[in-house]
Coordinates of C-alpha atoms and ligand atoms in Angstrom, one line a residue:
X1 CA 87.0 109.5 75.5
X2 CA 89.4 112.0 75.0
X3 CA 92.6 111.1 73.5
X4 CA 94.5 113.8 74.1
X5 CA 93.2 115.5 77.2
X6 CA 93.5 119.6 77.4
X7 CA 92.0 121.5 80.3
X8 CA 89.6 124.0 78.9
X9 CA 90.4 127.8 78.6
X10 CA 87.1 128.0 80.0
X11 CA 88.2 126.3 83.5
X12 CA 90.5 128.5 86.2
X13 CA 92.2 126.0 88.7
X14 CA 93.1 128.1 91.8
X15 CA 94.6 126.7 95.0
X16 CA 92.3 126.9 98.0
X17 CA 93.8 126.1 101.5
X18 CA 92.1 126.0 104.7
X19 CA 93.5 124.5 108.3
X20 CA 91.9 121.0 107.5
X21 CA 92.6 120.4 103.9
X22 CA 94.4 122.2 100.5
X23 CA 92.6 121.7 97.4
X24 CA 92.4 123.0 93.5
X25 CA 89.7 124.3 92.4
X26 CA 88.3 124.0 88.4
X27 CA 85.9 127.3 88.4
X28 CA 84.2 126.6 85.7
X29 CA 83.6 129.9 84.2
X30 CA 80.8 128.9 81.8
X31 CA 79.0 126.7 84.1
X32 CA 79.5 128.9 87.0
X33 CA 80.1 125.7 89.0
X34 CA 83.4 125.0 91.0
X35 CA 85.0 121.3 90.9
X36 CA 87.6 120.8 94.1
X37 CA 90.4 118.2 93.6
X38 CA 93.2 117.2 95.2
X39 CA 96.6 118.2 94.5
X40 CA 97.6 114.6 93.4
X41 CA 94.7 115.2 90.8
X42 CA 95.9 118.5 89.8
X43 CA 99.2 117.0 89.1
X44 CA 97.9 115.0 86.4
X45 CA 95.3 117.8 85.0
X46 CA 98.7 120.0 84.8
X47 CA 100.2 117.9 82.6
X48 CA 96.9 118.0 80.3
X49 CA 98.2 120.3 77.5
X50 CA 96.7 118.1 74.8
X51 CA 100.0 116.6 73.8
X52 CA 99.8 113.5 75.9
X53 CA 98.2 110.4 75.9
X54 CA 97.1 108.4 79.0
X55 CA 100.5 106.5 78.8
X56 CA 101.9 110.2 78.4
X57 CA 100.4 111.4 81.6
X58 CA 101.5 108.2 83.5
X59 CA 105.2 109.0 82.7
X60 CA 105.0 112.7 83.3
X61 CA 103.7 111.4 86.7
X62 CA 106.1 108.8 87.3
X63 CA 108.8 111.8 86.2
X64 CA 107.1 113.3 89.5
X65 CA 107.4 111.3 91.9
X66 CA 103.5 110.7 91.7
X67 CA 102.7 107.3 90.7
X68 CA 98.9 106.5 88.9
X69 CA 97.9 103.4 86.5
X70 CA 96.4 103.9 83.4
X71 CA 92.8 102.7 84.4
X72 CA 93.4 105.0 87.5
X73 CA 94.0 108.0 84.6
X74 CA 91.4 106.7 81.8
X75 CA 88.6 106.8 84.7
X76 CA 89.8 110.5 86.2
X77 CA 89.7 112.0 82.4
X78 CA 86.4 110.0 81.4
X79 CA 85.4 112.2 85.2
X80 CA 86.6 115.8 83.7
X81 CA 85.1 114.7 80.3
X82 CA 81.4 114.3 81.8
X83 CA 82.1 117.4 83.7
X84 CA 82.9 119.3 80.4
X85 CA 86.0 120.6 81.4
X86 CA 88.5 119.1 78.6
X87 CA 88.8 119.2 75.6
X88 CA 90.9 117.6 72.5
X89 CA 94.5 118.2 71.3
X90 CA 96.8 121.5 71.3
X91 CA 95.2 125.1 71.1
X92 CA 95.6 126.7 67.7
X93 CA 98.6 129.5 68.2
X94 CA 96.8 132.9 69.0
X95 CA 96.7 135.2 65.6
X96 CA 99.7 138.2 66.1
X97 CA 98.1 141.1 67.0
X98 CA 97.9 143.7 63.8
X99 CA 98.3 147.2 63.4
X100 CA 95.0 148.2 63.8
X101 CA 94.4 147.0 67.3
X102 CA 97.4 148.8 68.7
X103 CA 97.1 151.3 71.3
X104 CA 97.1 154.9 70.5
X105 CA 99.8 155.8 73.4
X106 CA 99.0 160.0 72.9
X107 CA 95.4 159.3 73.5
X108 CA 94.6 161.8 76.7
X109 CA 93.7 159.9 80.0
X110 CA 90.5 161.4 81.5
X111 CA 90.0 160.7 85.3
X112 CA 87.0 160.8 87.5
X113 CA 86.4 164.2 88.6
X114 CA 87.3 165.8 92.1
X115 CA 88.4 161.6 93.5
X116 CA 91.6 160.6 94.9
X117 CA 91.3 157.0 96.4
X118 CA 92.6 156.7 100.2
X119 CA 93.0 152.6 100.3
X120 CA 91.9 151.9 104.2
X121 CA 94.4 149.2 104.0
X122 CA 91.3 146.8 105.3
X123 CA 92.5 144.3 102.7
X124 CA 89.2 143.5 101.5
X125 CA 90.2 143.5 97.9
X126 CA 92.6 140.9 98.8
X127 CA 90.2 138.3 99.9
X128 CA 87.5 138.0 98.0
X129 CA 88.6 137.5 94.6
X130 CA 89.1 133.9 92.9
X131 CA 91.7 135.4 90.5
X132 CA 94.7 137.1 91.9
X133 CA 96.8 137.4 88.2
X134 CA 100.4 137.8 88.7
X135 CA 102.7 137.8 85.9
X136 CA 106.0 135.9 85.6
X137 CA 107.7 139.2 86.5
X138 CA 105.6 139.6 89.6
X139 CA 106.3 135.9 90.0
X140 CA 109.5 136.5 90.4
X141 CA 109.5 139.3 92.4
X142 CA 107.3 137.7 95.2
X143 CA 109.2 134.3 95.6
X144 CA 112.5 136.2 95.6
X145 CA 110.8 138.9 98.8
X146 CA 108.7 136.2 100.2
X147 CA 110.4 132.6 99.8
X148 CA 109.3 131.6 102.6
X149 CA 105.8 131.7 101.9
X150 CA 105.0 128.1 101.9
X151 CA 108.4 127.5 101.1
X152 CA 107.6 129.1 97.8
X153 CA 111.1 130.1 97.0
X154 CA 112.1 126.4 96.1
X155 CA 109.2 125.6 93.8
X156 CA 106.8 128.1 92.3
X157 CA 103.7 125.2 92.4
X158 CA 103.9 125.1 95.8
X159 CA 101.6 129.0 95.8
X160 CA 101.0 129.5 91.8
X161 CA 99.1 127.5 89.3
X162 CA 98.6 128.9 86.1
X163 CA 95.8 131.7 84.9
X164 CA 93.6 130.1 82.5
X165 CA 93.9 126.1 81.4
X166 CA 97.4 125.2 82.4
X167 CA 99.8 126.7 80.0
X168 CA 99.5 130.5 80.7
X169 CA 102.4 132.0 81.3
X170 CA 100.4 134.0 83.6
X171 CA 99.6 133.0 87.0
X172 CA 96.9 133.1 90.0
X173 CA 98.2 133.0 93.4
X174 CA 96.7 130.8 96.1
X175 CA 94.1 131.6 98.5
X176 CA 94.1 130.9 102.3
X177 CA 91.1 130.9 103.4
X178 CA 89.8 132.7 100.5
X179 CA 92.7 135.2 101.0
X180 CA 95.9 135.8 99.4
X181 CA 98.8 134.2 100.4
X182 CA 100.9 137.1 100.6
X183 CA 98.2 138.9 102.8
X184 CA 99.3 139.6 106.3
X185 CA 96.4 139.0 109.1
X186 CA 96.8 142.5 110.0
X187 CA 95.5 143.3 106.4
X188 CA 99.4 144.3 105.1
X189 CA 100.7 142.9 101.4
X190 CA 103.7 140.8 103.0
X191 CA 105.5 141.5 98.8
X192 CA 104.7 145.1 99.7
X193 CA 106.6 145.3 103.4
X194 CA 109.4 143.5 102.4
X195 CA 110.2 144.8 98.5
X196 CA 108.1 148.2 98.7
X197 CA 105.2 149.3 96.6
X198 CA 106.9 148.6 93.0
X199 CA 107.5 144.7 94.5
X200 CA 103.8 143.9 94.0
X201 CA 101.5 142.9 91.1
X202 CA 100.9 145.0 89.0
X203 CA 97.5 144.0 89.1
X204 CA 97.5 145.4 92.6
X205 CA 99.3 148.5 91.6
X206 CA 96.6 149.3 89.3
X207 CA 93.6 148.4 91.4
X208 CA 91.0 149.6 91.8
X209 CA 91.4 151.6 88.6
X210 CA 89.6 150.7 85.3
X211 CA 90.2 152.5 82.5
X212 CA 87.3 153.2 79.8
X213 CA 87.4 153.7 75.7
X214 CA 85.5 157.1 75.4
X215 CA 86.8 157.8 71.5
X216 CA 88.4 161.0 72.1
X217 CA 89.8 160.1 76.0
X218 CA 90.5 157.2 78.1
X219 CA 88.4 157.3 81.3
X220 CA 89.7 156.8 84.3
X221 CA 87.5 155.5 87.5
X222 CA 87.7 153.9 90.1
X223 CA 86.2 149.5 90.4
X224 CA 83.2 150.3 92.6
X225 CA 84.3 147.4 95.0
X226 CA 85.9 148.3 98.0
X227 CA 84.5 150.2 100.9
X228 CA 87.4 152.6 100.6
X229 CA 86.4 153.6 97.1
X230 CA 83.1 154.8 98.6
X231 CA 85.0 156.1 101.3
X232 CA 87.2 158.8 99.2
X233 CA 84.5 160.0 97.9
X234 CA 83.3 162.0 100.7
X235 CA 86.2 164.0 100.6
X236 CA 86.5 166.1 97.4
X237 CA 90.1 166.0 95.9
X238 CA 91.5 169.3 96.1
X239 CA 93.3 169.0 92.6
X240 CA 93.2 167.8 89.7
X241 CA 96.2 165.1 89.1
X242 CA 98.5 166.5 86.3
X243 CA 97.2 165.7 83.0
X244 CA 98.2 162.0 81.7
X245 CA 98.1 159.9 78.2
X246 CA 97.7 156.5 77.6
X247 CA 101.8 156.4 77.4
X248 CA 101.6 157.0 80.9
X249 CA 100.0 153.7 82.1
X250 CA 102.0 151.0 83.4
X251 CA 102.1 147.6 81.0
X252 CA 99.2 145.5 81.5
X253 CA 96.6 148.0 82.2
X254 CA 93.8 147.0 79.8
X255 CA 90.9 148.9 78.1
X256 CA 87.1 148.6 78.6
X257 CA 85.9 149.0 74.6
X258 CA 82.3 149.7 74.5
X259 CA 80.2 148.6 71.3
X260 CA 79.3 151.0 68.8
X261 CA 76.5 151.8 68.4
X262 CA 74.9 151.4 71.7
X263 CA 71.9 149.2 71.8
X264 CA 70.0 151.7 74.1
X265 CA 66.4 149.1 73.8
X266 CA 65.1 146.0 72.1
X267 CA 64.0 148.6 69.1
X268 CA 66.4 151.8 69.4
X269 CA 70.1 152.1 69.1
X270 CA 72.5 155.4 69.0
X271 CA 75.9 156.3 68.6
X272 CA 78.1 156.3 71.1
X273 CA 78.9 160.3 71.0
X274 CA 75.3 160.8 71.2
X275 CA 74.8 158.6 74.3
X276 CA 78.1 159.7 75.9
X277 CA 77.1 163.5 75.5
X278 CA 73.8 162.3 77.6
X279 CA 75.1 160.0 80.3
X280 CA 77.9 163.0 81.1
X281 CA 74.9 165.5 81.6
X282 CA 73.7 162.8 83.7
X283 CA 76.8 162.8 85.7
X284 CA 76.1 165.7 87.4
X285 CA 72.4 164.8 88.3
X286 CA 72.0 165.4 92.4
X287 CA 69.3 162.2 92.1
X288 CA 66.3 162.3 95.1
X289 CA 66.7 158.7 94.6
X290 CA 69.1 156.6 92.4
X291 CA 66.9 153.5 92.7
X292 CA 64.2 155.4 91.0
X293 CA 66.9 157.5 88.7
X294 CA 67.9 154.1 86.7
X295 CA 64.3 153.3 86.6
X296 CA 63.7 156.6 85.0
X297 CA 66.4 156.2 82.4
X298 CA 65.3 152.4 81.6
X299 CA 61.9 154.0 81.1
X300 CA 62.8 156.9 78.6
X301 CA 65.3 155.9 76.8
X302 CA 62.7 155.4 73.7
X303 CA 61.4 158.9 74.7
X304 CA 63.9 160.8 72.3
X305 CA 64.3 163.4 75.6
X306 CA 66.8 166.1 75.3
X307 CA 69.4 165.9 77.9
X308 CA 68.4 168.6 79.7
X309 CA 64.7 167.1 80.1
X310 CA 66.0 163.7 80.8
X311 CA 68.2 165.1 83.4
X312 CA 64.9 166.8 85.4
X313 CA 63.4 163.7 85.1
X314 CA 66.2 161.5 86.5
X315 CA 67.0 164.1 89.1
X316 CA 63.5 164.0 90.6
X317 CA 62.7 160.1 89.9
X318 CA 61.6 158.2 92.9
X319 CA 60.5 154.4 93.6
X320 CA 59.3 152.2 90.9
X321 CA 55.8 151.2 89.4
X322 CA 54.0 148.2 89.8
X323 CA 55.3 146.4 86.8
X324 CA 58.9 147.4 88.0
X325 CA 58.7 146.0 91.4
X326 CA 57.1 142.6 89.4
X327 CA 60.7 142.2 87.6
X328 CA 62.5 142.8 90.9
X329 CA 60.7 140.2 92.3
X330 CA 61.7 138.1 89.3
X331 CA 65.2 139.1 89.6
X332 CA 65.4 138.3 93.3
X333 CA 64.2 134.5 92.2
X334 CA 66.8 134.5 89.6
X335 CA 70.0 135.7 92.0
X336 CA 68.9 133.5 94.2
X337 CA 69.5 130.5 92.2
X338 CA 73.1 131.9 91.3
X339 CA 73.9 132.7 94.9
X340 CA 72.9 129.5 96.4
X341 CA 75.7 127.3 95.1
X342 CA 78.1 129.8 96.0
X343 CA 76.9 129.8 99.2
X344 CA 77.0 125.7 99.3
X345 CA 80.9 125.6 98.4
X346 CA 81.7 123.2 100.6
X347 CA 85.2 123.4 100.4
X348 CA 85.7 127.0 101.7
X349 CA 86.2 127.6 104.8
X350 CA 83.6 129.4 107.1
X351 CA 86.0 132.4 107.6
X352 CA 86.3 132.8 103.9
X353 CA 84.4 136.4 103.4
X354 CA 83.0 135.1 100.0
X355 CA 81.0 132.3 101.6
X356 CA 79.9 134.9 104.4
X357 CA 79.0 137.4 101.7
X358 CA 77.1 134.9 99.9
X359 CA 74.9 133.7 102.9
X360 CA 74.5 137.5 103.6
X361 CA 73.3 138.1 100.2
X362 CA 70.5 135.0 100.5
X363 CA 69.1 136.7 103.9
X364 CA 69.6 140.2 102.2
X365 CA 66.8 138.3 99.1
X366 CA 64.5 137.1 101.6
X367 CA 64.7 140.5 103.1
X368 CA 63.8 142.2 99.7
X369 CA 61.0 139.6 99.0
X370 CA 59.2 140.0 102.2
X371 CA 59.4 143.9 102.1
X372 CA 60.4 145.2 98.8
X373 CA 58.1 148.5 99.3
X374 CA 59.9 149.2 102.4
X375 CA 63.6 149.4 100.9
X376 CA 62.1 151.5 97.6
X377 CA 61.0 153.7 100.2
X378 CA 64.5 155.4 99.7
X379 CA 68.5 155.0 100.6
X380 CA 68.2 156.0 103.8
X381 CA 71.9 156.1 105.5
X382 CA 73.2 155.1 101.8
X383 CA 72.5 157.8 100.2
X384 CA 75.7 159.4 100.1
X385 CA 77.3 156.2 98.3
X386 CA 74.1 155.7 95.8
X387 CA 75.1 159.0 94.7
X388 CA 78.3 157.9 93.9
X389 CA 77.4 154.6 92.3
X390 CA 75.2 156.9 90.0
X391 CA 77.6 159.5 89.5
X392 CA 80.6 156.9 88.2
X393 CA 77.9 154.6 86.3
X394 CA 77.6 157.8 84.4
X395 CA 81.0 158.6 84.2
X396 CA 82.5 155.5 82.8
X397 CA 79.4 154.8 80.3
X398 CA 78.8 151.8 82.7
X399 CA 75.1 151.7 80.8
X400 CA 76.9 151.2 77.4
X401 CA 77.6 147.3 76.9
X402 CA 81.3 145.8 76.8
X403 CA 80.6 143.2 74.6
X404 CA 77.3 141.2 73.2
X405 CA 73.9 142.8 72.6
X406 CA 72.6 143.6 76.5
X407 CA 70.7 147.5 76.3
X408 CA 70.8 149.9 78.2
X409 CA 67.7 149.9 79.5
X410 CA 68.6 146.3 80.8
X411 CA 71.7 147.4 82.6
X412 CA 69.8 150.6 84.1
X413 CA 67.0 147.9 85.6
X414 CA 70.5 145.7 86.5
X415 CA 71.8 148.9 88.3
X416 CA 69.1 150.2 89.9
X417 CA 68.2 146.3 91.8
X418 CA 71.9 146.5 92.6
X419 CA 71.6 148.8 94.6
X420 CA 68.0 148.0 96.5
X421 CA 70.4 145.0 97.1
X422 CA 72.8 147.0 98.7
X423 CA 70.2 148.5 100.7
X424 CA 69.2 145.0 102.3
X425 CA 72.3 143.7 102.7
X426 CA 73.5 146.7 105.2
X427 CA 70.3 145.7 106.9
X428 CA 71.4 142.1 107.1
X429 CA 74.8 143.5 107.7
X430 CA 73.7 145.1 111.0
X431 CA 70.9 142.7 112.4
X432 CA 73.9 139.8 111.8
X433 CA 76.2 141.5 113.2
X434 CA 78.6 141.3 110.4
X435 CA 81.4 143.4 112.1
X436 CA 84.1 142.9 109.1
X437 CA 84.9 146.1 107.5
X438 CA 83.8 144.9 104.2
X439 CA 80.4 145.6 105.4
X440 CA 81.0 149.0 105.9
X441 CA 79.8 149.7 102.4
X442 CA 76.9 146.6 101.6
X443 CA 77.1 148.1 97.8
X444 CA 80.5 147.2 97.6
X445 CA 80.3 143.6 98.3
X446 CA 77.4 143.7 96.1
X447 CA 79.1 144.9 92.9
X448 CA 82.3 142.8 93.7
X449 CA 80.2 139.4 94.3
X450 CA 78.3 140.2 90.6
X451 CA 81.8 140.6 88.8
X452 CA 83.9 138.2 90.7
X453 CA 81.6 135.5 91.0
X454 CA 79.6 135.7 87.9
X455 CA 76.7 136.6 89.7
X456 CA 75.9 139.6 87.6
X457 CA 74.6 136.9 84.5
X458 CA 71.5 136.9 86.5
X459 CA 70.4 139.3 84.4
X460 CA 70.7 137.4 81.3
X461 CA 67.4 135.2 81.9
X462 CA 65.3 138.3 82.2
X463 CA 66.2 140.6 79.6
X464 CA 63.5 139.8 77.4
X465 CA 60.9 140.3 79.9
X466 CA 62.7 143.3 80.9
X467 CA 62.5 145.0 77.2
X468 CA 58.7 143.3 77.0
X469 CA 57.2 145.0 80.1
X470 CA 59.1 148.5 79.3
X471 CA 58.0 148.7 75.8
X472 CA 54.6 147.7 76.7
X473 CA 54.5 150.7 79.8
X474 CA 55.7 153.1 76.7
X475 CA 52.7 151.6 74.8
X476 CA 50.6 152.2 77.7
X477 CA 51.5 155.7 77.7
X478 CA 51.3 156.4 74.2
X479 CA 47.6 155.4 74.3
X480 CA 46.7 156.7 77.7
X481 CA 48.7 159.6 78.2
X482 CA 46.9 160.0 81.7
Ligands
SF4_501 S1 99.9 140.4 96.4 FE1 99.6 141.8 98.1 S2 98.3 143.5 97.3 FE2 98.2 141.7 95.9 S3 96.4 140.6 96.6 FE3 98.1 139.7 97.6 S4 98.3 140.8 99.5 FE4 96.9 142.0 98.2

């Protein structure tokens, strides 16, 4: 057994409350599974900083007010242990960050073309995300506006435990009810009424924006999660916002960086120029069919295709091939076993719009499997918001992979069943009668379940056959170019 007990950087503990019971939650981020304890429990895992002992622990609990004896302890670690969420002694101290990785703060921001986001203050970004990162500044700022907040203005535990393991300086709010504490029911940020805009996190501030290494500029689009992101896209910007740098951003914003080069398929790789100079003549694609427009990328990326060639392609590509709908049919099965513990988090309660999301998403599968022709048949009243998705993908090089080895022909088969999952979940959306306005844009949900939740690893398991049955269509070709 562990001696000296540290919670693993690995596990999140967030505090979940519903009207019948307040728990923490261990996510464990590698295991995708989520561990509830209670806040006695917690009390003792807080202490785990891999400087204590089992006598330690008992004293820092005694010190408390929240007694436990040693076998009570030994047991509850020998519990976390078999669980793999600790680990032994302190954490070597993080290396100090060199010259090399420092920002270049004269390096021109680049934003989205002709958007302006008009938030529909629904809230739904504040209620489906596990991780609502504040930092001690924000902290401080909330529990001075809002001590009252379950009396949080006497003891900061009461609504924040810490980020990652338990000695982050950062920190994650609670949830009620899968929503954030400081979220009014009328959808309002309560830190917002009472201390104005510049009184929230700056997390919030900054959402949805994501920011994007493209060499020569910083990109600058919106998080594709949020109906109202969809939403301001239907009405053009009228101007341009004044030009900005990366000295403009507030602290905290963080960069995507995008490997170089891009792994485009299991046997072809490019730099990053090259592929950025054909994703932004992409961009401007008006797609028949963005289902079929991702398929047509994952299909010629080998092809050596000028841009302009690629772009006639992509602009006229509709539905998918046999083989195609074969691996969307394996990637249902695959979601489906990451979905289905989400959806059997006990713990949540039922008004929580992740577990409603997630039981949404398991009819919107069965949907898919039982008529998978029908919904490649085209986005019907989506088509508008597919041609956003497609637009943005393009924009912010979302086909070029953040870390690890995943191509871009995997992530163009990845977008393209995101969003005949979007199709079936508006169906779902309406035969359910799913009246919350999250729903209003199913592709929404669908991307913000994939990054919030983990679901998007689904992918992992089929990238091999993915590459297999592309390269061998290619081979098809090459020897049967009827
Ligand atoms: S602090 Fe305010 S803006 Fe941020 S998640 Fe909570 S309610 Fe939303």
């Amino acid at each position: 057994m562990k001696h000296r007990p540290r919670l693993s950087a690995h596990v999140l503990p967030r505090i979940y409350a519903a009207s019948q019971h307040s728990y923490v939650v261990l996510y464990d981020t590698e295991a995708l599974r989520s561990h509830p304890v209670s806040r006695r429990a917690w009390s003792c895992i807080s202490a785990m900083d891999g400087t204590r002992d089992v006598e330690g622990l008992a004293a820092f609990l005694t010190a408390r007010g929240t007694d436990a004896s040693t076998e009570e302890i030994t047991g509850f670690i020998s519990e976390l242990e078999s669980q793999a969420l600790v680990e032994e002694g302190v954490v070597a101290p993080r290396a100090a960050i060199t010259e090399e990785s420092a920002v270049d703060v004269d390096r021109r921001l680049e934003p989205l073309p002709r958007y302006a986001l008009e938030c529909d203050g629904a809230g739904s970004c504040c209620r489906f995300y596990p991780s609502i990162a504040f930092t001690p500044h924000d902290v401080a700022k909330a529990r001075s506006h809002c001590p009252d907040v379950e009396d949080s203005g006497q003891d900061e535990r009461r609504v924040f435990v810490p980020l990652i393991g338990v000695e982050s300086p950062m920190r994650a709010v609670a949830l009620r009810d899968g929503r954030c504490n400081y979220l009014e029911p009328d959808g309002a940020c309560l830190v917002h009424k009472r201390g104005g805009a510049a009184a929230k996190p700056i997390g919030c501030n900054l959402y949805p924006s994501r920011f994007v290494d493209a060499g020569h500029s910083v990109r600058l689009l919106p998080h594709l999660e949020c109906a109202c992101v969809f939403r301001s896209a239907a009405v053009p910007a009228a101007t341009d916002p004044a030009p900005q740098t990366m000295r403009d951003l507030p602290l905290g914003a963080s960069v995507e960086r995008l490997e170089s080069p891009v792994i485009l398929t299991a046997t072809l790789a490019a730099s990053l120029a090259e592929v950025q100079a054909t994703f932004d003549a992409l961009s401007e694609v008006a797609c028949t069919d963005c289902v079929g427009a991702f398929l047509q990328i994952a299909r010629q990326l080998n092809a050596g295709l000028s841009s302009e060639a690629l772009a006639k392609l992509v602009g006229a590509a509709e539905g998918a091939s046999a083989f195609e709908q074969e691996l969307f049919t394996a990637a249902l099965e695959a979601l489906e076993r990451r979905v289905l513990p989400l959806s059997k988090e006990e713990w949540r309660s039922p008004k929580d719009l992740v577990l409603v999301t997630a039981n949404a998403l398991l009819m919107a599968i069965d949907v898919l499997k039982a008529g998978l022709a029908e919904f490649l048949g085209g986005p019907g009243v989506y088509a508008a918001d597919e041609a956003f998705y497609f637009r943005v993908q393009m924009f912010g090089l979302g086909l070029c992979a953040r870390s690890g080895t995943r191509s871009s022909r995997v992530l163009a088969f990845d977008r393209a069943f995101r969003l005949l999952l979007g199709r079936a979940l508006g169906v779902v959306s309406v035969l359910a009668e799913l009246g919350d306005p999250a729903f209003k844009c199913p592709l929404s949900l669908v991307e913000a379940a994939m990054r919030g939740y983990g679901l998007g690893v689904y992918v992992r398991e089929l990238e091999p056959a993915i590459e297999a049955a592309f390269s061998a269509a290619e081979d098809g070709a090459a020897l049967n170019p009827c």
